[in-house]
CSV table of C-alpha atoms in Angstrom, one decimal:
chain,number,residue,atom,x,y,z
A,1,UNK,CA,-85.0,-43.5,-31.5
A,2,UNK,CA,-87.8,-42.0,-30.4
A,3,UNK,CA,-86.1,-40.8,-27.0
A,4,UNK,CA,-83.7,-39.0,-29.4
A,5,UNK,CA,-86.3,-37.2,-31.7
A,6,UNK,CA,-88.2,-36.3,-28.0
A,7,UNK,CA,-85.3,-35.1,-26.9
A,8,UNK,CA,-84.4,-32.9,-30.1
A,9,UNK,CA,-87.6,-31.4,-30.4
A,10,UNK,CA,-87.9,-30.2,-26.7
A,11,UNK,CA,-84.2,-28.8,-27.2
A,12,UNK,CA,-85.2,-27.0,-30.1
A,13,UNK,CA,-88.6,-25.7,-28.6
A,14,UNK,CA,-86.1,-24.4,-25.6
A,15,UNK,CA,-83.7,-22.7,-27.9
A,16,UNK,CA,-86.6,-21.0,-29.8
A,17,UNK,CA,-88.4,-19.6,-26.4
A,18,UNK,CA,-84.8,-18.1,-25.2
A,19,UNK,CA,-84.3,-16.5,-28.7
A,20,UNK,CA,-87.6,-15.0,-28.5
A,21,UNK,CA,-88.1,-14.6,-31.9
A,22,UNK,CA,-91.1,-16.0,-32.7
A,23,UNK,CA,-94.6,-16.0,-30.4
A,24,UNK,CA,-94.1,-18.5,-27.8
A,25,UNK,CA,-97.5,-20.2,-28.6
A,26,UNK,CA,-96.6,-20.7,-32.2
A,27,UNK,CA,-93.3,-22.5,-31.0
A,28,UNK,CA,-95.0,-24.8,-28.7
A,29,UNK,CA,-97.7,-25.7,-31.1
A,30,UNK,CA,-95.6,-26.4,-33.6
A,31,UNK,CA,-93.3,-28.4,-31.7
A,32,UNK,CA,-96.2,-29.9,-30.4
A,33,UNK,CA,-97.4,-31.1,-33.7
A,34,UNK,CA,-93.7,-32.3,-34.7
A,35,UNK,CA,-94.2,-34.5,-31.8
A,36,UNK,CA,-97.3,-36.0,-32.4
A,37,UNK,CA,-96.4,-36.7,-35.8
A,38,UNK,CA,-92.5,-37.6,-35.6
A,39,UNK,CA,-92.3,-39.1,-32.2
A,40,UNK,CA,-95.3,-40.9,-31.9
A,41,UNK,CA,-96.3,-41.3,-35.6
A,42,UNK,CA,-93.3,-41.9,-37.5
A,43,UNK,CA,-91.0,-43.3,-34.7
A,44,UNK,CA,-93.4,-45.2,-32.3
A,45,UNK,CA,-96.1,-46.1,-34.6
A,46,UNK,CA,-98.5,-45.6,-31.9
A,47,UNK,CA,-101.9,-43.8,-32.1
A,48,UNK,CA,-102.3,-45.0,-28.5
A,49,UNK,CA,-99.6,-42.8,-27.5
A,50,UNK,CA,-101.3,-39.9,-29.3
A,51,UNK,CA,-104.2,-40.3,-27.6
A,52,UNK,CA,-103.1,-40.8,-24.0
A,53,UNK,CA,-100.7,-37.2,-24.7
A,54,UNK,CA,-104.0,-35.5,-26.2
A,55,UNK,CA,-106.0,-37.1,-23.1
A,56,UNK,CA,-109.6,-35.8,-24.8
A,57,UNK,CA,-111.2,-38.6,-23.0
A,58,UNK,CA,-110.5,-37.8,-19.4
A,59,UNK,CA,-112.4,-34.7,-19.6
A,60,UNK,CA,-115.4,-36.9,-20.2
A,61,UNK,CA,-115.1,-39.1,-17.2
A,62,UNK,CA,-116.3,-38.3,-13.6
A,63,UNK,CA,-113.2,-38.1,-11.9
A,64,UNK,CA,-111.8,-35.2,-14.1
A,65,UNK,CA,-114.7,-33.2,-12.1
A,66,UNK,CA,-115.1,-34.9,-8.8
A,67,UNK,CA,-111.8,-36.3,-7.7
A,68,UNK,CA,-112.0,-40.2,-6.3
A,69,UNK,CA,-108.4,-39.6,-4.4
A,70,UNK,CA,-106.3,-40.3,-7.1
A,71,UNK,CA,-104.4,-37.6,-9.3
A,72,UNK,CA,-103.0,-38.0,-12.8
A,73,UNK,CA,-101.4,-35.8,-15.2
A,74,UNK,CA,-100.0,-38.0,-18.4
A,75,UNK,CA,-100.0,-35.6,-21.6
A,76,UNK,CA,-102.4,-32.4,-21.5
A,77,UNK,CA,-103.2,-31.4,-18.0
A,78,UNK,CA,-106.6,-30.4,-19.2
A,79,UNK,CA,-107.7,-29.6,-15.3
A,80,UNK,CA,-105.1,-27.0,-15.3
A,81,UNK,CA,-105.9,-25.6,-19.0
A,82,UNK,CA,-109.5,-25.0,-17.9
A,83,UNK,CA,-108.4,-23.6,-14.4
A,84,UNK,CA,-106.6,-21.0,-15.9
A,85,UNK,CA,-108.9,-20.2,-18.4
A,86,UNK,CA,-111.8,-20.0,-15.5
A,87,UNK,CA,-109.5,-17.7,-13.7
A,88,UNK,CA,-109.0,-15.3,-16.2
A,89,UNK,CA,-112.4,-15.2,-16.8
A,90,UNK,CA,-112.8,-14.4,-13.1
A,91,UNK,CA,-110.1,-11.6,-13.4
A,92,UNK,CA,-111.5,-10.2,-16.4
A,93,UNK,CA,-115.1,-9.2,-14.7
A,94,UNK,CA,-113.2,-8.3,-11.5
A,95,UNK,CA,-110.9,-5.6,-13.5
A,96,UNK,CA,-114.1,-4.7,-15.1
A,97,UNK,CA,-115.9,-3.5,-11.9
A,98,UNK,CA,-112.9,-1.8,-10.6
A,99,UNK,CA,-111.7,-4.3,-8.3
A,100,UNK,CA,-108.2,-4.3,-9.0
A,101,UNK,CA,-107.6,0.1,-9.5
A,102,UNK,CA,-109.4,-0.1,-6.1
A,103,UNK,CA,-107.1,-2.6,-4.7
A,104,UNK,CA,-104.3,-0.5,-5.8
A,105,UNK,CA,-105.1,2.4,-4.8
A,106,UNK,CA,-105.9,1.0,-1.3
A,107,UNK,CA,-102.4,-0.3,-1.1
A,108,UNK,CA,-100.9,2.7,-2.8
A,109,UNK,CA,-102.4,4.9,0.0
A,110,UNK,CA,-101.6,2.7,3.0
A,111,UNK,CA,-98.1,2.9,2.2
A,112,UNK,CA,-98.2,6.5,1.2
A,113,UNK,CA,-97.4,5.7,-2.2
A,114,UNK,CA,-93.4,4.5,-1.9
A,115,UNK,CA,-92.2,2.4,-4.2
A,116,UNK,CA,-90.2,0.1,-1.7
A,117,UNK,CA,-92.5,-0.8,0.7
A,118,UNK,CA,-95.3,-1.6,-2.2
A,119,UNK,CA,-92.9,-4.1,-3.3
A,120,UNK,CA,-91.9,-5.6,0.0
A,121,UNK,CA,-96.4,-5.9,1.0
A,122,UNK,CA,-96.8,-7.3,-2.6
A,123,UNK,CA,-93.8,-9.9,-2.0
A,124,UNK,CA,-95.4,-11.0,1.2
A,125,UNK,CA,-99.1,-10.8,0.1
A,126,UNK,CA,-98.0,-12.9,-3.1
A,127,UNK,CA,-96.5,-15.8,-0.9
A,128,UNK,CA,-99.6,-15.4,2.0
A,129,UNK,CA,-102.1,-15.6,-0.6
A,130,UNK,CA,-100.4,-18.8,-2.5
A,131,UNK,CA,-100.7,-20.5,0.4
A,132,UNK,CA,-104.4,-20.8,0.2
A,133,UNK,CA,-105.1,-20.1,-3.8
A,134,UNK,CA,-103.4,-21.6,-6.5
A,135,UNK,CA,-100.5,-19.3,-7.3
A,136,UNK,CA,-101.7,-18.9,-11.0
A,137,UNK,CA,-104.7,-17.1,-9.7
A,138,UNK,CA,-102.5,-14.8,-7.0
A,139,UNK,CA,-100.3,-13.6,-9.9
A,140,UNK,CA,-103.4,-13.3,-12.3
A,141,UNK,CA,-104.8,-10.4,-10.6
A,142,UNK,CA,-101.1,-9.1,-8.3
A,143,UNK,CA,-99.7,-8.3,-11.6
A,144,UNK,CA,-102.7,-6.7,-12.8
A,145,UNK,CA,-102.6,-4.4,-9.8
A,146,UNK,CA,-99.1,-3.8,-10.3
A,147,UNK,CA,-99.5,-2.9,-13.9
A,148,UNK,CA,-101.9,-0.6,-12.9
A,149,UNK,CA,-99.8,0.9,-9.5
A,150,UNK,CA,-97.1,1.3,-12.3
A,151,UNK,CA,-99.3,3.5,-14.4
A,152,UNK,CA,-100.3,5.9,-11.7
A,153,UNK,CA,-96.7,5.9,-10.1
A,154,UNK,CA,-94.6,5.9,-13.1
A,155,UNK,CA,-92.1,2.7,-12.1
A,156,UNK,CA,-91.2,-0.1,-14.3
A,157,UNK,CA,-93.7,-3.1,-13.3
A,158,UNK,CA,-91.5,-5.8,-14.3
A,159,UNK,CA,-89.0,-6.0,-11.2
A,160,UNK,CA,-91.6,-6.3,-9.0
A,161,UNK,CA,-93.8,-9.0,-11.1
A,162,UNK,CA,-90.7,-10.8,-11.1
A,163,UNK,CA,-90.6,-10.5,-7.4
A,164,UNK,CA,-94.2,-11.7,-7.1
A,165,UNK,CA,-93.7,-14.7,-9.1
A,166,UNK,CA,-90.8,-16.1,-7.0
A,167,UNK,CA,-92.9,-15.3,-3.8
A,168,UNK,CA,-96.2,-17.0,-5.3
A,169,UNK,CA,-94.2,-19.9,-6.1
A,170,UNK,CA,-92.6,-20.1,-2.7
A,171,UNK,CA,-95.7,-19.7,-0.7
A,172,UNK,CA,-97.4,-22.4,-2.9
A,173,UNK,CA,-94.5,-24.9,-1.9
A,174,UNK,CA,-96.1,-24.4,1.7
A,175,UNK,CA,-99.4,-25.9,1.4
A,176,UNK,CA,-101.0,-29.0,-0.3
A,177,UNK,CA,-103.3,-26.6,-2.4
A,178,UNK,CA,-100.6,-24.0,-3.0
A,179,UNK,CA,-99.2,-25.4,-6.3
A,180,UNK,CA,-100.1,-28.1,-8.5
A,181,UNK,CA,-97.2,-30.2,-7.9
A,182,UNK,CA,-98.3,-30.3,-3.7
A,183,UNK,CA,-101.6,-31.3,-5.1
A,184,UNK,CA,-100.1,-34.4,-7.5
A,185,UNK,CA,-97.8,-35.4,-4.3
A,186,UNK,CA,-100.6,-34.9,-1.7
A,187,UNK,CA,-103.1,-37.1,-2.9
A,188,UNK,CA,-101.1,-39.7,-4.3
A,189,UNK,CA,-99.1,-40.4,-0.9
A,190,UNK,CA,-102.2,-39.2,1.2
A,191,UNK,CA,-100.9,-36.1,2.7
A,192,UNK,CA,-103.0,-33.4,4.3
A,193,UNK,CA,-103.3,-29.8,3.9
A,194,UNK,CA,-101.7,-29.9,7.7
A,195,UNK,CA,-98.9,-32.1,6.5
A,196,UNK,CA,-97.6,-29.7,4.1
A,197,UNK,CA,-97.7,-26.4,6.3
A,198,UNK,CA,-95.9,-27.8,8.9
A,199,UNK,CA,-93.3,-29.3,6.7
A,200,UNK,CA,-92.5,-27.5,3.3
A,201,UNK,CA,-94.3,-24.2,5.2
A,202,UNK,CA,-91.6,-24.0,7.8
A,203,UNK,CA,-88.8,-24.5,4.7
A,204,UNK,CA,-90.8,-21.6,2.9
A,205,UNK,CA,-91.7,-19.4,6.1
A,206,UNK,CA,-87.7,-18.8,6.7
A,207,UNK,CA,-87.4,-18.8,3.0
A,208,UNK,CA,-89.7,-15.9,2.3
A,209,UNK,CA,-87.9,-13.9,5.1
A,210,UNK,CA,-84.8,-14.3,2.9
A,211,UNK,CA,-86.2,-13.5,-0.4
A,212,UNK,CA,-87.4,-10.3,0.6
A,213,UNK,CA,-84.6,-9.1,1.5
A,214,UNK,CA,-82.7,-10.0,-1.4
A,215,UNK,CA,-85.3,-8.9,-4.0
A,216,UNK,CA,-85.5,-5.7,-2.0
A,217,UNK,CA,-81.6,-5.1,-2.4
A,218,UNK,CA,-81.8,-6.4,-6.1
A,219,UNK,CA,-84.1,-3.9,-7.1
A,220,UNK,CA,-83.6,-1.3,-4.7
A,221,UNK,CA,-81.6,1.1,-7.3
A,222,UNK,CA,-83.6,0.4,-10.0
A,223,UNK,CA,-87.2,1.2,-8.5
A,224,UNK,CA,-85.7,4.2,-6.2
A,225,UNK,CA,-84.3,5.9,-9.3
A,226,UNK,CA,-87.7,5.3,-11.2
A,227,UNK,CA,-89.4,7.1,-8.2
A,228,UNK,CA,-86.6,9.6,-7.8
A,229,UNK,CA,-87.3,10.4,-11.5
A,230,UNK,CA,-90.7,11.3,-11.0
A,231,UNK,CA,-90.4,12.8,-7.7
A,232,UNK,CA,-91.2,16.0,-8.8
A,233,UNK,CA,-94.2,15.6,-10.7
A,234,UNK,CA,-97.6,16.6,-9.1
A,235,UNK,CA,-99.6,13.5,-9.2
A,236,UNK,CA,-103.3,13.6,-8.2
A,237,UNK,CA,-104.0,10.4,-6.4
A,238,UNK,CA,-107.8,9.6,-6.6
A,239,UNK,CA,-109.6,8.1,-3.7
A,240,UNK,CA,-109.8,4.3,-3.7
A,241,UNK,CA,-113.8,4.4,-3.9
A,242,UNK,CA,-113.7,6.3,-7.0
A,243,UNK,CA,-112.2,3.3,-8.8
A,244,UNK,CA,-115.4,1.4,-8.4
A,245,UNK,CA,-117.1,1.8,-11.7
A,246,UNK,CA,-120.4,-0.1,-10.5
A,247,UNK,CA,-120.7,-1.1,-6.9
A,248,UNK,CA,-123.2,-4.0,-7.8
A,249,UNK,CA,-120.6,-5.0,-9.5
A,250,UNK,CA,-117.9,-4.3,-7.3
A,251,UNK,CA,-119.4,-6.6,-4.8
A,252,UNK,CA,-120.6,-9.2,-6.8
A,253,UNK,CA,-117.1,-9.7,-8.2
A,254,UNK,CA,-115.6,-9.9,-4.5
A,255,UNK,CA,-118.3,-12.7,-3.9
A,256,UNK,CA,-117.0,-14.4,-6.7
A,257,UNK,CA,-113.4,-13.8,-5.6
A,258,UNK,CA,-114.1,-15.4,-2.2
A,259,UNK,CA,-116.2,-18.1,-3.5
A,260,UNK,CA,-113.4,-19.2,-5.5
A,261,UNK,CA,-110.8,-18.9,-2.5
A,262,UNK,CA,-113.1,-21.1,-0.5
A,263,UNK,CA,-113.6,-23.6,-3.5
A,264,UNK,CA,-109.9,-24.0,-3.7
A,265,UNK,CA,-109.3,-24.5,0.0
A,266,UNK,CA,-111.8,-27.2,0.5
A,267,UNK,CA,-111.3,-28.8,-2.7
A,268,UNK,CA,-109.3,-31.7,-1.1
A,269,UNK,CA,-112.3,-32.1,1.3
A,270,UNK,CA,-115.3,-31.6,-1.1
A,271,UNK,CA,-113.6,-33.5,-3.9
A,272,UNK,CA,-114.1,-30.9,-6.5
A,273,UNK,CA,-111.6,-30.7,-9.0
A,274,UNK,CA,-109.9,-27.5,-10.1
A,275,UNK,CA,-111.5,-28.1,-13.5
A,276,UNK,CA,-114.9,-28.1,-12.4
A,277,UNK,CA,-113.9,-25.1,-10.1
A,278,UNK,CA,-112.7,-23.1,-13.3
A,279,UNK,CA,-116.1,-24.1,-14.9
A,280,UNK,CA,-118.1,-22.8,-12.1
A,281,UNK,CA,-116.2,-19.8,-11.7
A,282,UNK,CA,-116.5,-19.0,-15.6
A,283,UNK,CA,-120.3,-19.7,-15.5
A,284,UNK,CA,-120.9,-17.3,-12.1
A,285,UNK,CA,-118.8,-14.7,-13.8
A,286,UNK,CA,-120.6,-14.6,-17.2
A,287,UNK,CA,-124.2,-14.6,-15.4
A,288,UNK,CA,-123.2,-11.8,-13.2
A,289,UNK,CA,-121.6,-9.6,-15.8
A,290,UNK,CA,-124.0,-10.6,-18.3
A,291,UNK,CA,-123.8,-7.1,-20.2
A,292,UNK,CA,-119.8,-7.4,-20.5
A,293,UNK,CA,-119.7,-11.2,-21.2
A,294,UNK,CA,-118.5,-11.0,-24.8
A,295,UNK,CA,-115.8,-8.1,-24.0
A,296,UNK,CA,-114.7,-10.4,-21.0
A,297,UNK,CA,-114.3,-13.2,-23.2
A,298,UNK,CA,-112.5,-11.7,-25.4
A,299,UNK,CA,-110.4,-10.4,-23.0
A,300,UNK,CA,-109.0,-14.0,-22.0
A,301,UNK,CA,-105.2,-14.5,-22.6
A,302,UNK,CA,-105.7,-17.3,-25.2
A,303,UNK,CA,-102.0,-17.4,-26.8
A,304,UNK,CA,-101.1,-18.5,-22.8
A,305,UNK,CA,-103.5,-21.2,-22.8
A,306,UNK,CA,-102.3,-22.2,-26.4
A,307,UNK,CA,-98.6,-22.3,-24.9
A,308,UNK,CA,-99.9,-24.3,-21.9
A,309,UNK,CA,-101.6,-26.7,-24.5
A,310,UNK,CA,-98.2,-27.2,-26.9
A,311,UNK,CA,-96.0,-27.3,-23.8
A,312,UNK,CA,-98.0,-30.1,-22.4
A,313,UNK,CA,-97.6,-32.3,-25.6
A,314,UNK,CA,-93.8,-31.4,-25.9
A,315,UNK,CA,-93.4,-32.8,-22.5
A,316,UNK,CA,-95.9,-35.6,-23.0
A,317,UNK,CA,-93.3,-37.3,-25.8
A,318,UNK,CA,-90.5,-37.3,-23.2
A,319,UNK,CA,-93.3,-38.8,-20.5
A,320,UNK,CA,-94.2,-41.4,-23.7
A,321,UNK,CA,-90.5,-42.3,-24.6
A,322,UNK,CA,-89.4,-42.8,-21.0
A,323,UNK,CA,-86.8,-39.8,-20.8
A,324,UNK,CA,-88.5,-38.2,-17.7
A,325,UNK,CA,-88.5,-42.1,-16.1
A,326,UNK,CA,-84.7,-42.3,-17.2
A,327,UNK,CA,-83.8,-38.9,-15.4
A,328,UNK,CA,-86.2,-40.3,-12.4
A,329,UNK,CA,-84.0,-43.1,-12.1
A,330,UNK,CA,-80.9,-41.7,-12.4
A,331,UNK,CA,-81.4,-40.8,-8.9
A,332,UNK,CA,-81.4,-44.2,-7.5
A,333,UNK,CA,-78.1,-44.8,-9.1
A,334,UNK,CA,-76.5,-41.7,-7.4
A,335,UNK,CA,-77.7,-42.2,-4.1
A,336,UNK,CA,-75.5,-44.8,-2.9
A,337,UNK,CA,-77.2,-45.8,0.2
A,338,UNK,CA,-77.1,-42.5,1.7
A,339,UNK,CA,-80.4,-41.5,2.6
A,340,UNK,CA,-79.3,-37.9,3.3
A,341,UNK,CA,-77.7,-37.6,-0.2
A,342,UNK,CA,-80.4,-39.2,-1.5
A,343,UNK,CA,-83.3,-36.6,-0.3
A,344,UNK,CA,-80.7,-33.8,-1.4
A,345,UNK,CA,-80.6,-35.7,-5.1
A,346,UNK,CA,-84.3,-35.5,-5.0
A,347,UNK,CA,-84.4,-32.2,-4.1
A,348,UNK,CA,-81.6,-31.1,-6.6
A,349,UNK,CA,-82.8,-32.9,-9.6
A,350,UNK,CA,-86.4,-32.0,-9.3
A,351,UNK,CA,-85.1,-28.5,-9.0
A,352,UNK,CA,-82.9,-28.4,-12.0
A,353,UNK,CA,-85.5,-30.7,-14.5
A,354,UNK,CA,-88.5,-28.5,-13.2
A,355,UNK,CA,-86.7,-25.2,-14.2
A,356,UNK,CA,-86.8,-26.2,-17.9
A,357,UNK,CA,-89.7,-28.9,-17.9
A,358,UNK,CA,-93.1,-27.9,-16.6
A,359,UNK,CA,-93.2,-29.1,-12.9
A,360,UNK,CA,-96.4,-31.0,-13.0
A,361,UNK,CA,-95.4,-33.6,-15.5
A,362,UNK,CA,-92.4,-34.2,-13.4
A,363,UNK,CA,-94.1,-34.6,-10.1
A,364,UNK,CA,-96.4,-36.6,-11.2
A,365,UNK,CA,-93.3,-38.8,-13.0
A,366,UNK,CA,-91.3,-38.9,-9.6
A,367,UNK,CA,-94.0,-39.6,-7.3
A,368,UNK,CA,-93.6,-43.6,-7.8
A,369,UNK,CA,-90.0,-43.2,-8.4
A,370,UNK,CA,-89.9,-41.5,-4.6
A,371,UNK,CA,-92.3,-44.6,-3.7
A,372,UNK,CA,-89.9,-47.4,-4.7
A,373,UNK,CA,-87.0,-45.7,-3.1
A,374,UNK,CA,-88.7,-45.8,-0.1
A,375,UNK,CA,-89.6,-49.2,-0.3
A,376,UNK,CA,-86.1,-50.6,-1.3
A,377,UNK,CA,-83.9,-48.3,0.6
A,378,UNK,CA,-85.9,-47.9,3.8
A,379,UNK,CA,-85.7,-44.1,3.3
A,380,UNK,CA,-88.7,-42.1,5.0
A,381,UNK,CA,-91.3,-41.4,2.4
A,382,UNK,CA,-92.5,-38.2,3.5
A,383,UNK,CA,-88.8,-36.8,3.9
A,384,UNK,CA,-88.5,-37.6,0.3
A,385,UNK,CA,-91.9,-36.1,-0.8
A,386,UNK,CA,-91.1,-32.7,1.2
A,387,UNK,CA,-87.8,-32.6,-0.8
A,388,UNK,CA,-89.7,-33.1,-4.1
A,389,UNK,CA,-92.1,-30.7,-3.5
A,390,UNK,CA,-89.5,-28.0,-2.7
A,391,UNK,CA,-87.6,-29.0,-5.5
A,392,UNK,CA,-90.4,-29.0,-8.0
A,393,UNK,CA,-91.9,-25.9,-6.7
A,394,UNK,CA,-88.7,-23.7,-6.3
A,395,UNK,CA,-87.0,-25.3,-8.9
A,396,UNK,CA,-90.0,-24.0,-11.6
A,397,UNK,CA,-89.3,-20.2,-10.1
A,398,UNK,CA,-85.6,-20.5,-12.0
A,399,UNK,CA,-86.9,-19.8,-15.6
A,400,UNK,CA,-89.7,-18.3,-17.1
A,401,UNK,CA,-91.2,-21.3,-18.4
A,402,UNK,CA,-90.6,-23.4,-15.4
A,403,UNK,CA,-93.9,-22.8,-13.6
A,404,UNK,CA,-97.6,-21.9,-14.9
A,405,UNK,CA,-97.5,-18.8,-12.4
A,406,UNK,CA,-94.2,-17.6,-14.3
A,407,UNK,CA,-95.6,-18.0,-17.6
A,408,UNK,CA,-99.1,-16.1,-16.9
A,409,UNK,CA,-97.0,-13.3,-14.7
A,410,UNK,CA,-94.9,-12.6,-17.5
A,411,UNK,CA,-98.0,-12.8,-20.4
A,412,UNK,CA,-99.5,-9.9,-18.1
A,413,UNK,CA,-96.8,-7.4,-18.5
A,414,UNK,CA,-96.0,-8.6,-21.6
A,415,UNK,CA,-99.5,-7.7,-22.6
A,416,UNK,CA,-99.2,-4.4,-20.5
A,417,UNK,CA,-96.4,-3.3,-23.3
A,418,UNK,CA,-93.6,-4.6,-20.6
A,419,UNK,CA,-92.0,-7.6,-22.6
A,420,UNK,CA,-90.0,-9.9,-20.1
A,421,UNK,CA,-86.6,-11.7,-21.7
A,422,UNK,CA,-85.2,-14.6,-20.5
A,423,UNK,CA,-81.8,-12.8,-19.2
A,424,UNK,CA,-83.7,-10.2,-17.2
A,425,UNK,CA,-86.1,-12.9,-15.6
A,426,UNK,CA,-83.2,-15.5,-14.7
A,427,UNK,CA,-80.9,-12.8,-13.6
A,428,UNK,CA,-82.4,-12.4,-10.2
A,429,UNK,CA,-84.6,-16.2,-10.0
A,430,UNK,CA,-81.7,-17.9,-10.6
A,431,UNK,CA,-79.5,-16.5,-7.6
A,432,UNK,CA,-83.0,-16.6,-5.5
A,433,UNK,CA,-83.6,-20.2,-6.2
A,434,UNK,CA,-80.2,-21.3,-4.9
A,435,UNK,CA,-80.6,-19.7,-2.0
A,436,UNK,CA,-83.9,-21.0,-1.2
A,437,UNK,CA,-82.5,-24.6,-2.0
A,438,UNK,CA,-79.7,-24.3,0.3
A,439,UNK,CA,-82.2,-22.8,2.9
A,440,UNK,CA,-84.0,-25.9,2.3
A,441,UNK,CA,-81.1,-28.5,2.5
A,442,UNK,CA,-80.0,-26.8,5.8
A,443,UNK,CA,-83.6,-27.2,7.4
A,444,UNK,CA,-84.0,-31.0,6.0
A,445,UNK,CA,-80.8,-31.7,7.8
A,446,UNK,CA,-81.5,-30.2,11.2
A,447,UNK,CA,-84.6,-31.4,11.2
A,448,UNK,CA,-85.0,-35.2,9.9
A,449,UNK,CA,-81.6,-36.2,10.0
């Protein structure tokens, strides 16, 4: 009974988000309340399930701030919430110093203000940066740059941001620190940065080339038409240095950003969790931008943070009632002893599930399943892990709620006055996702079998 209730609430939430008639943070928070009351309270009568899903006690544990090597994301993933909030604060500070406008003008000048070269450059930049920085962070500042650039060159920023989101998730799949699911897989199974870059990184590299071509062709008419419509306008392009509002704050913002990069790249070695990194970056930003601290805090996108919290609770309902485990166990029944088929099933079910269920809790649910499959069938655990990582990271690109970067990126452009509908997002994201998964299947077949 509780499983059915959890599924109904999730499907209702999903349908309301697609209809896009109510602010999405209201939808997820309302459905989260329904999950806590109906699923956990009425059906399960389990205060423990409520506490496990709210996950508040983990915040006061030492492992939440300094990792001991184990990773868990049952219920609300407060590490993600705190980290995203910290990065939002950092981005607001960098924007205050004129960093994004400076970067925008520098890139525009480097490619002679041509829209299509900017699209290609930003896609590659998004993928490369996401290999070393969390994809959420990459999209936070790249989307802001794109909006700034679109205002200068008079083009619609949505196509470019959608391409950047896809490439950020693709680049994130290449390394252990790129996407949260990879952090979960890597820490749980003991894989290093090098293990990921030499396995999922190869797939991501090949897929990036194809994805750049795909998105360039998909948006060529739309972006070139926009550029052509404004070709006759006389536009004054200011010097990039003019964008810097305060040289001292600009330097400080660059230092803070570099600190964030270093901490994120090395957190597997230092054992600092992303939550601690988020708090440290927040404190550092507010200290350096003390006179603008209140304005920076007001600029944080709290609606996105509330959306995440509600989403984690609803997905926690699926976890607590065993729905995600049933989906995962279904893989074992389908494989029929064929190891290659097993890897493909892990890849595709992870991709499909991650397109509608946040890929972080799904990855956490799947890790023990692939360990069991490897132990009982003789399948290579690492190959299953690479299939799981690619499936969750790339499958999460298919819909606006599949991955955290998608939510953040679409929120940035929506906040700037360019709302993104589900139809517009999925029109290119779903075909691109299928293409990349096809590439992954070919590489896995040729390399591991």
